[in-house]
Coordinates of C-alpha atoms and ligand atoms in Angstrom, one line a residue:
X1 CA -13.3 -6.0 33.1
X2 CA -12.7 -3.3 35.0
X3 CA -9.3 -1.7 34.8
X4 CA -7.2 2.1 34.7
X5 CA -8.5 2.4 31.2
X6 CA -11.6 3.7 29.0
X7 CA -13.6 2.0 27.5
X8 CA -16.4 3.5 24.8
X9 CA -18.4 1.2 22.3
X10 CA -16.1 -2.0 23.2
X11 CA -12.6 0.0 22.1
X12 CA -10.5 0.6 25.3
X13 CA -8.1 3.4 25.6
X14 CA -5.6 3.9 27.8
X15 CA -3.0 6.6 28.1
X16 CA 0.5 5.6 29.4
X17 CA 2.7 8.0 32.0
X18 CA 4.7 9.2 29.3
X19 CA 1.6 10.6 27.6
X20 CA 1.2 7.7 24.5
X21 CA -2.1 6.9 23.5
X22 CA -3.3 2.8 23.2
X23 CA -6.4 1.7 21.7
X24 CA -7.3 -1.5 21.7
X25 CA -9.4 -2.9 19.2
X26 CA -11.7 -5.7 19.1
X27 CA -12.2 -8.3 16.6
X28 CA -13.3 -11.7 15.1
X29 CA -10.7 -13.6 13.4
X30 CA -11.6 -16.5 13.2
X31 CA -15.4 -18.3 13.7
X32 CA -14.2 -19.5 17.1
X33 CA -11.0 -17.0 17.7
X34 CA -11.4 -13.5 19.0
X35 CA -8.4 -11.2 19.5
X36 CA -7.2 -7.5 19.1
X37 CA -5.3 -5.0 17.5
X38 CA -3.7 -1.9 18.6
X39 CA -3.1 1.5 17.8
X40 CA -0.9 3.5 19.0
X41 CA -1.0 7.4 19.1
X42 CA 1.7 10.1 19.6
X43 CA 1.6 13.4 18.2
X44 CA 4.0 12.3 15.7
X45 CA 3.4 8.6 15.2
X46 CA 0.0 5.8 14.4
X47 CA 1.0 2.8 14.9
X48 CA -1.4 0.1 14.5
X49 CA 0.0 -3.3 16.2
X50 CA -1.0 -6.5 14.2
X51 CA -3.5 -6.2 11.3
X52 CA -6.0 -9.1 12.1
X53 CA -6.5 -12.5 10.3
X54 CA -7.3 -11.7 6.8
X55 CA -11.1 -13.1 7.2
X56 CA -13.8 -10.4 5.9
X57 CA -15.3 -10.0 9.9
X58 CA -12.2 -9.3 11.3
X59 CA -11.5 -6.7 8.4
X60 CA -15.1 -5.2 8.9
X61 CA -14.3 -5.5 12.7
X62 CA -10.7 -3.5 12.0
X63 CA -12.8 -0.4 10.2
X64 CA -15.4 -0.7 12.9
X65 CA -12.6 -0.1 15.7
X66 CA -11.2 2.6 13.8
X67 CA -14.8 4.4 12.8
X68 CA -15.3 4.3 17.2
X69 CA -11.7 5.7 17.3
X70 CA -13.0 8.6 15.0
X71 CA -16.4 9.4 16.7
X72 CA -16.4 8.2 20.4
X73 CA -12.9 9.8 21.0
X74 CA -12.5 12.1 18.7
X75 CA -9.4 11.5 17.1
X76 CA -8.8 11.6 13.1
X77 CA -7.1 8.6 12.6
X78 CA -7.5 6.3 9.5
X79 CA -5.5 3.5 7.5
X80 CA -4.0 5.6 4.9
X81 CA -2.4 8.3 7.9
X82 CA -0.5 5.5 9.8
X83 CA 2.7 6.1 10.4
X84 CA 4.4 2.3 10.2
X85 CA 2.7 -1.7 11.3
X86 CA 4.4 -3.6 13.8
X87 CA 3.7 -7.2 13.1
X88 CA 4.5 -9.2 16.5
X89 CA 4.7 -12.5 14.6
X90 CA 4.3 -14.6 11.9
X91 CA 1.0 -16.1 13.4
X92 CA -2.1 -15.5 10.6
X93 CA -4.6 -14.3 13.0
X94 CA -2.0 -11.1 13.1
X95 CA -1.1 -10.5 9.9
X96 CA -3.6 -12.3 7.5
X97 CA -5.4 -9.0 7.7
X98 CA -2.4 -7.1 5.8
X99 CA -3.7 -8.2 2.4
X100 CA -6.6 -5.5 3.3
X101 CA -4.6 -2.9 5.1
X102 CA -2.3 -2.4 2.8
X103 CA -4.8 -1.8 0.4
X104 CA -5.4 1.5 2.0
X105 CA -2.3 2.4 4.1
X106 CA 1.6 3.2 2.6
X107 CA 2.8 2.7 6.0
X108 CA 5.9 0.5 6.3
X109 CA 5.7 -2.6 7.8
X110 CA 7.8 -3.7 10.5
X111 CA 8.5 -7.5 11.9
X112 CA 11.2 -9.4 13.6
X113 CA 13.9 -10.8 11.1
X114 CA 13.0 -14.6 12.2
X115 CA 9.5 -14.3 11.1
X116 CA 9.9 -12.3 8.0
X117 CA 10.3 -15.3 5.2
X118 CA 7.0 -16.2 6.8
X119 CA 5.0 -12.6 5.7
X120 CA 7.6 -12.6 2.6
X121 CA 6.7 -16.0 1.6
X122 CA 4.1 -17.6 2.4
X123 CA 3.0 -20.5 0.8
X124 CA 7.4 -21.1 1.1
X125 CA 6.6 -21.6 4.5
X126 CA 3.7 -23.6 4.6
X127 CA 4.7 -25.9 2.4
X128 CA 8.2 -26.4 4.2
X129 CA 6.7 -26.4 7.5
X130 CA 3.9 -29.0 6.6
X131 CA 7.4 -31.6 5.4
X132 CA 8.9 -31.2 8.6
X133 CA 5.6 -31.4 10.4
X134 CA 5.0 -34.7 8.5
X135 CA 7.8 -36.4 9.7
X136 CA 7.0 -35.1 13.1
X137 CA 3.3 -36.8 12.8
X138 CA 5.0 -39.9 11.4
X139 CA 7.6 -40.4 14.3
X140 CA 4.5 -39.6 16.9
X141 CA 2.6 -42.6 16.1
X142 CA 0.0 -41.1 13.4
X143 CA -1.2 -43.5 10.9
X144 CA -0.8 -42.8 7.0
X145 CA -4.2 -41.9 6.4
X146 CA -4.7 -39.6 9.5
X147 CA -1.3 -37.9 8.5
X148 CA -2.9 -36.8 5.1
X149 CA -5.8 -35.3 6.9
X150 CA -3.7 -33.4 9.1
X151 CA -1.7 -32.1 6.8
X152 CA -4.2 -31.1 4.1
X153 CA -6.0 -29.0 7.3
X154 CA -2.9 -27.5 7.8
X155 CA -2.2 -26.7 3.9
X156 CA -5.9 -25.4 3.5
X157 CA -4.6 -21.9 4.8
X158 CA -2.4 -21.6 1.9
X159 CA -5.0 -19.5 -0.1
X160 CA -5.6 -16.9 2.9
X161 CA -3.0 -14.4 2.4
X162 CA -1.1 -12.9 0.0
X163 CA 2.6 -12.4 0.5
X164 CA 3.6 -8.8 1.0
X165 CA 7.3 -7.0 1.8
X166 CA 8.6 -6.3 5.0
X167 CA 10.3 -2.6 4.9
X168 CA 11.7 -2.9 8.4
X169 CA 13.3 -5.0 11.4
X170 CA 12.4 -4.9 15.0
X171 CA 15.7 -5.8 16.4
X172 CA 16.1 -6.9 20.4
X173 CA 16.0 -4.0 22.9
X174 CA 15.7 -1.7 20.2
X175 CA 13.6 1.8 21.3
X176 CA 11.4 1.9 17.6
X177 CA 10.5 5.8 16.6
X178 CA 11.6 7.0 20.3
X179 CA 8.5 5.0 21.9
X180 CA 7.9 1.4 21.2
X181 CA 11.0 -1.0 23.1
X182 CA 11.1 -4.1 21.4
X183 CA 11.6 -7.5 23.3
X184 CA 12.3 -10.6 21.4
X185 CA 10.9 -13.3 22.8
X186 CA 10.5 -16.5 20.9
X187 CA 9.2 -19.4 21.6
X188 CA 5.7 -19.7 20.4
X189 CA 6.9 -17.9 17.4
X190 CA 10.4 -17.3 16.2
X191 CA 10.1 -13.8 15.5
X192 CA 7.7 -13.0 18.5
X193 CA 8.4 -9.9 19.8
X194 CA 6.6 -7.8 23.4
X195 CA 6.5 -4.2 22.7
X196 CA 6.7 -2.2 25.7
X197 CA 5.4 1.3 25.8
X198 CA 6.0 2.9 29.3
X199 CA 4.6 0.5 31.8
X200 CA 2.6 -1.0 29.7
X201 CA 4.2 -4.3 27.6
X202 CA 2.0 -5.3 24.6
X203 CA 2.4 -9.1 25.0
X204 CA 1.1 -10.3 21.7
X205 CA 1.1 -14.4 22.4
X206 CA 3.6 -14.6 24.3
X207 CA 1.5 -13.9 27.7
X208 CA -1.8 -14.3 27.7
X209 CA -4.4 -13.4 30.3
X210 CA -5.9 -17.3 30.5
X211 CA -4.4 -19.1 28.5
X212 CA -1.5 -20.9 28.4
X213 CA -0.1 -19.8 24.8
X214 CA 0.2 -22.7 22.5
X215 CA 3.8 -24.5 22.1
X216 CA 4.8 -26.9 18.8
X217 CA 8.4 -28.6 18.7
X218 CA 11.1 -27.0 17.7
X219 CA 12.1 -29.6 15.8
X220 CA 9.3 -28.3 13.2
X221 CA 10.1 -24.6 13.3
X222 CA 13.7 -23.4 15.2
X223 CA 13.4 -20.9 17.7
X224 CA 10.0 -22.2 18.4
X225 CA 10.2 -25.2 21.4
X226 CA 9.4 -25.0 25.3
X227 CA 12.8 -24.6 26.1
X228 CA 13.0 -21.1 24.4
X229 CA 9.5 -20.2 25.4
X230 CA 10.3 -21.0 28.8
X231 CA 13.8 -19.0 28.6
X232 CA 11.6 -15.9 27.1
X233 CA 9.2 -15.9 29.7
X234 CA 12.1 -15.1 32.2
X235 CA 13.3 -12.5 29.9
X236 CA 10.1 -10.4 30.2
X237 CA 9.8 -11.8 33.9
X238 CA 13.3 -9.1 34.2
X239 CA 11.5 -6.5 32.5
X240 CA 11.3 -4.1 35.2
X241 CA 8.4 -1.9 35.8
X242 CA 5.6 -3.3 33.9
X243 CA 1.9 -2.8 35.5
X244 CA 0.0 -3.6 32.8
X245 CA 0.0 -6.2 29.9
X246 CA -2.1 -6.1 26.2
X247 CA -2.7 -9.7 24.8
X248 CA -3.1 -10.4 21.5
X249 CA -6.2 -12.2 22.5
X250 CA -8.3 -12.3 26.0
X251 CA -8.2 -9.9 28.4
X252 CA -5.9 -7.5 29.8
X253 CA -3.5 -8.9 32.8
X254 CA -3.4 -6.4 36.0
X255 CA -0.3 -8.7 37.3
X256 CA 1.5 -9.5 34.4
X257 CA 4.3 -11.5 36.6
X258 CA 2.3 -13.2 38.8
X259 CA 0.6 -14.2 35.5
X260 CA 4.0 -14.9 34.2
X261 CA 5.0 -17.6 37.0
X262 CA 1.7 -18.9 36.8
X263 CA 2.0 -19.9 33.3
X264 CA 5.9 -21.4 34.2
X265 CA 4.2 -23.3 36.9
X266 CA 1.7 -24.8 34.3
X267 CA 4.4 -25.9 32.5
X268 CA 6.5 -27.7 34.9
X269 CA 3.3 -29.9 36.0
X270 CA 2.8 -30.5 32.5
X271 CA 6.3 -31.8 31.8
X272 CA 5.5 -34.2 35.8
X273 CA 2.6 -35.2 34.4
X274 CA 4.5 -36.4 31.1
X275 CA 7.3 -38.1 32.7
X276 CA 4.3 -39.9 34.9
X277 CA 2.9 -41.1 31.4
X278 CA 6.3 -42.3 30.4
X279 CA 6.6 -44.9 33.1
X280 CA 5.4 -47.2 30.5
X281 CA 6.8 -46.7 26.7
X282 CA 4.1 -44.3 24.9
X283 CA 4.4 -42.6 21.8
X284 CA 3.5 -39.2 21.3
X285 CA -0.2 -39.9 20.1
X286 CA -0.6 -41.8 23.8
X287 CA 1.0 -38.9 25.5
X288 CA -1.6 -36.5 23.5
X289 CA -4.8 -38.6 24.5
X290 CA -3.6 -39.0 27.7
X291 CA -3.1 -35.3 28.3
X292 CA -6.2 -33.8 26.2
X293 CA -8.4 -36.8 25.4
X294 CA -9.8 -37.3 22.4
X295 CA -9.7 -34.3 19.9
X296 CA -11.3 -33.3 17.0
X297 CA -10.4 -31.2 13.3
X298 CA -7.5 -29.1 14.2
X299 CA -7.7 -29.8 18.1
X300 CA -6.0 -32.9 17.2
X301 CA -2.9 -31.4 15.5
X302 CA -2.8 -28.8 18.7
X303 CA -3.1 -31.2 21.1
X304 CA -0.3 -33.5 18.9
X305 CA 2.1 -30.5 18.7
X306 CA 1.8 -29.4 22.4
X307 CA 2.3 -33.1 23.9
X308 CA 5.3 -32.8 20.9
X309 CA 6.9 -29.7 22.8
X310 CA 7.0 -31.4 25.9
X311 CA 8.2 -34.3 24.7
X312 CA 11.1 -33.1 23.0
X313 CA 12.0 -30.3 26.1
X314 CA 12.4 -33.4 28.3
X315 CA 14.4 -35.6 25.5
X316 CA 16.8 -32.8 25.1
X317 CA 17.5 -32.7 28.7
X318 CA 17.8 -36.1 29.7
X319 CA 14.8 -37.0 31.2
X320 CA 13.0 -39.0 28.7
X321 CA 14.9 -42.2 26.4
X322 CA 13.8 -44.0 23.5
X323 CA 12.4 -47.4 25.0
X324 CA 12.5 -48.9 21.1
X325 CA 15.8 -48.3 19.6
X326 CA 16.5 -51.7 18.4
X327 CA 13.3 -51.4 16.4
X328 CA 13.9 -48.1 15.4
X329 CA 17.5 -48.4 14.1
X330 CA 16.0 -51.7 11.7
X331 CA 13.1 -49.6 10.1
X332 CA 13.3 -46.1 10.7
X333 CA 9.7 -44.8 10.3
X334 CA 8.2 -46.5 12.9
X335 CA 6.7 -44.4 15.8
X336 CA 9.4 -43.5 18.4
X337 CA 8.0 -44.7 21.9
X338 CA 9.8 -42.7 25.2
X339 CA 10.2 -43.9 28.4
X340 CA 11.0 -42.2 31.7
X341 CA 15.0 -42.5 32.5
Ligands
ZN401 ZN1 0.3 -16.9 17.7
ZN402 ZN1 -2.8 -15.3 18.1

């Protein structure tokens, strides 16, 4: 792709009109996930954005970027002369890769307050996440047997990382070390947070380039939800000024609002093309298979947890009823079916 950047040896650099330096830096962090890290250079500061997954190849794919860094640009940088890590949320495929880092770097760690018991705590989280996430696969229609599955998938990352501290906050609209201006923005995460440097906003997965970034209930995590991802994407929609976005994955977006509306557009078909579904009583594993189709491995829980989000954005609001009270209010774990009001 070209673009106003550099690119040497698959690292792309690009320098903003205030003179900051942005490397982006490719890796594999999972077998079927690529994404990036960044660094950011000022004569005072090396900040390296997100730390990758944790898996070896993306931490052999971290030093590679860094070792390019060094001899196709010239600059001396290295994990034990970074100045602080921004986390942009408490996603694994962006700080798994902290276990390793901080093997080698003293820098501080920075994340948004919402997502810190998540890097403090880990196995904390996963464990209470995976009870409310149960319930959630119980009320959608999931059988027993298929729950377990799910869940034991979802537990099997518990091993991955190691929980590490968090030295510091990155608070909303805060301007971190002079240069990096911090946007909260949660929704897919609850500590997911855009940094903007200049014109450039680092979007983490908040925005991505094609993708529609992935949404789970809210019911299952707070702060997470459609309705605040939605409301988020407005907020950076008002960020004025930006001509260039950084994912945390796929490519870099030239019109970062027109990709913005695009993505809100997505979603408001999505949530038609529910409410069509829900002319007849379905429960949430109808709405899934009806959306995505048969799914495999983790592609099911995705697929579960996205029709989820919808779901419960239209409930909320009034859009969608529960067609089966009666049933429901004489044994309470049976799946809840909606219906179109
Ligand atoms: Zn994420
Ligand atoms: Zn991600």
């Amino acid at each position: 792709m070209q673009g106003p950047w550099e690119e040497r040896d698959g690292v792309l650099r690009y320098r903003t009109r205030g003179g900051v330096e942005i490397y982006r830096l490719p890796m594999r962090l999972f077998p079927e996930l690529d994404g990036y890290v960044y660094l950011i250079l000022t004569d005072s500061h090396r900040i390296l954005v997100d730390a990758g997954s944790g898996l070896p190849e993306s931490w052999e794919d971290l030093q590679r970027g860094l070792e390019i860094v060094r001899a196709r640009y010239g600059c001396p940088v290295d994990l034990s002369s970074l100045t602080a890590i921004v986390i942009t949320h408490g996603h694994i495929d962006h700080f798994g890769g902290l276990t390793f880092v901080r093997q080698q770097s003293p820098a501080p760690v920075f994340a948004h307050e919402l997502d810190r018991r998540v890097l403090v705590n880990y196995p904390e989280r996963l464990i209470t996440a995976a009870q409310e996430l149960r319930h959630f696969l119980s009320q959608a229609g999931v059988s027993p047997e298929r729950q377990a599955a799910l869940l034991n998938l979802y537990l099997s990352m518990k091993t991955m990382f190691q929980s590490t501290s968090v030295e510091g906050l990155l608070g909303d609209g805060e301007l971190l070390f002079g240069i990096l201006r911090v946007h909260h923005t949660p929704g897919h995460c609850p500590g997911q947070v855009c940094i903007q440097v200049d014109e450039v906003l680092l979007t983490s997965d908040h925005v991505l380039a094609h993708t529609t970034p992935h949404q789970a209930p809210e019911r299952i995590t707070r702060y997470t939800g459609l309705g605040h991802y939605l409301e988020s994407l407005r907020r950076v929609a008002a960020i004025p000024g930006i001509a260039l976005a950084f994912g945390g994955h796929e490519d870099p977006i030239l019109d970062p609002y027109g990709r913005i509306a695009a993505i809100e557009a997505f979603h408001h078909q999505r949530l038609e093309r529910v409410l069509e579904i829900c002319q007849e009583p379905r429960t949430i594993v109808e709405i899934s298979r009806a959306l995505f189709g048969r799914q495999y491995g983790y592609g099911v829980l995705l697929a579960l947890l996205e029709a989820g989000a919808h779901v419960e954005y239209l409930y909320d609001r009034g859009y969608l009823q529960v067609a089966n009270l009666d049933q429901l209010e004489k044994e309470p774990e049976v799946p809840i079916r909606y219906r179109r009001l």
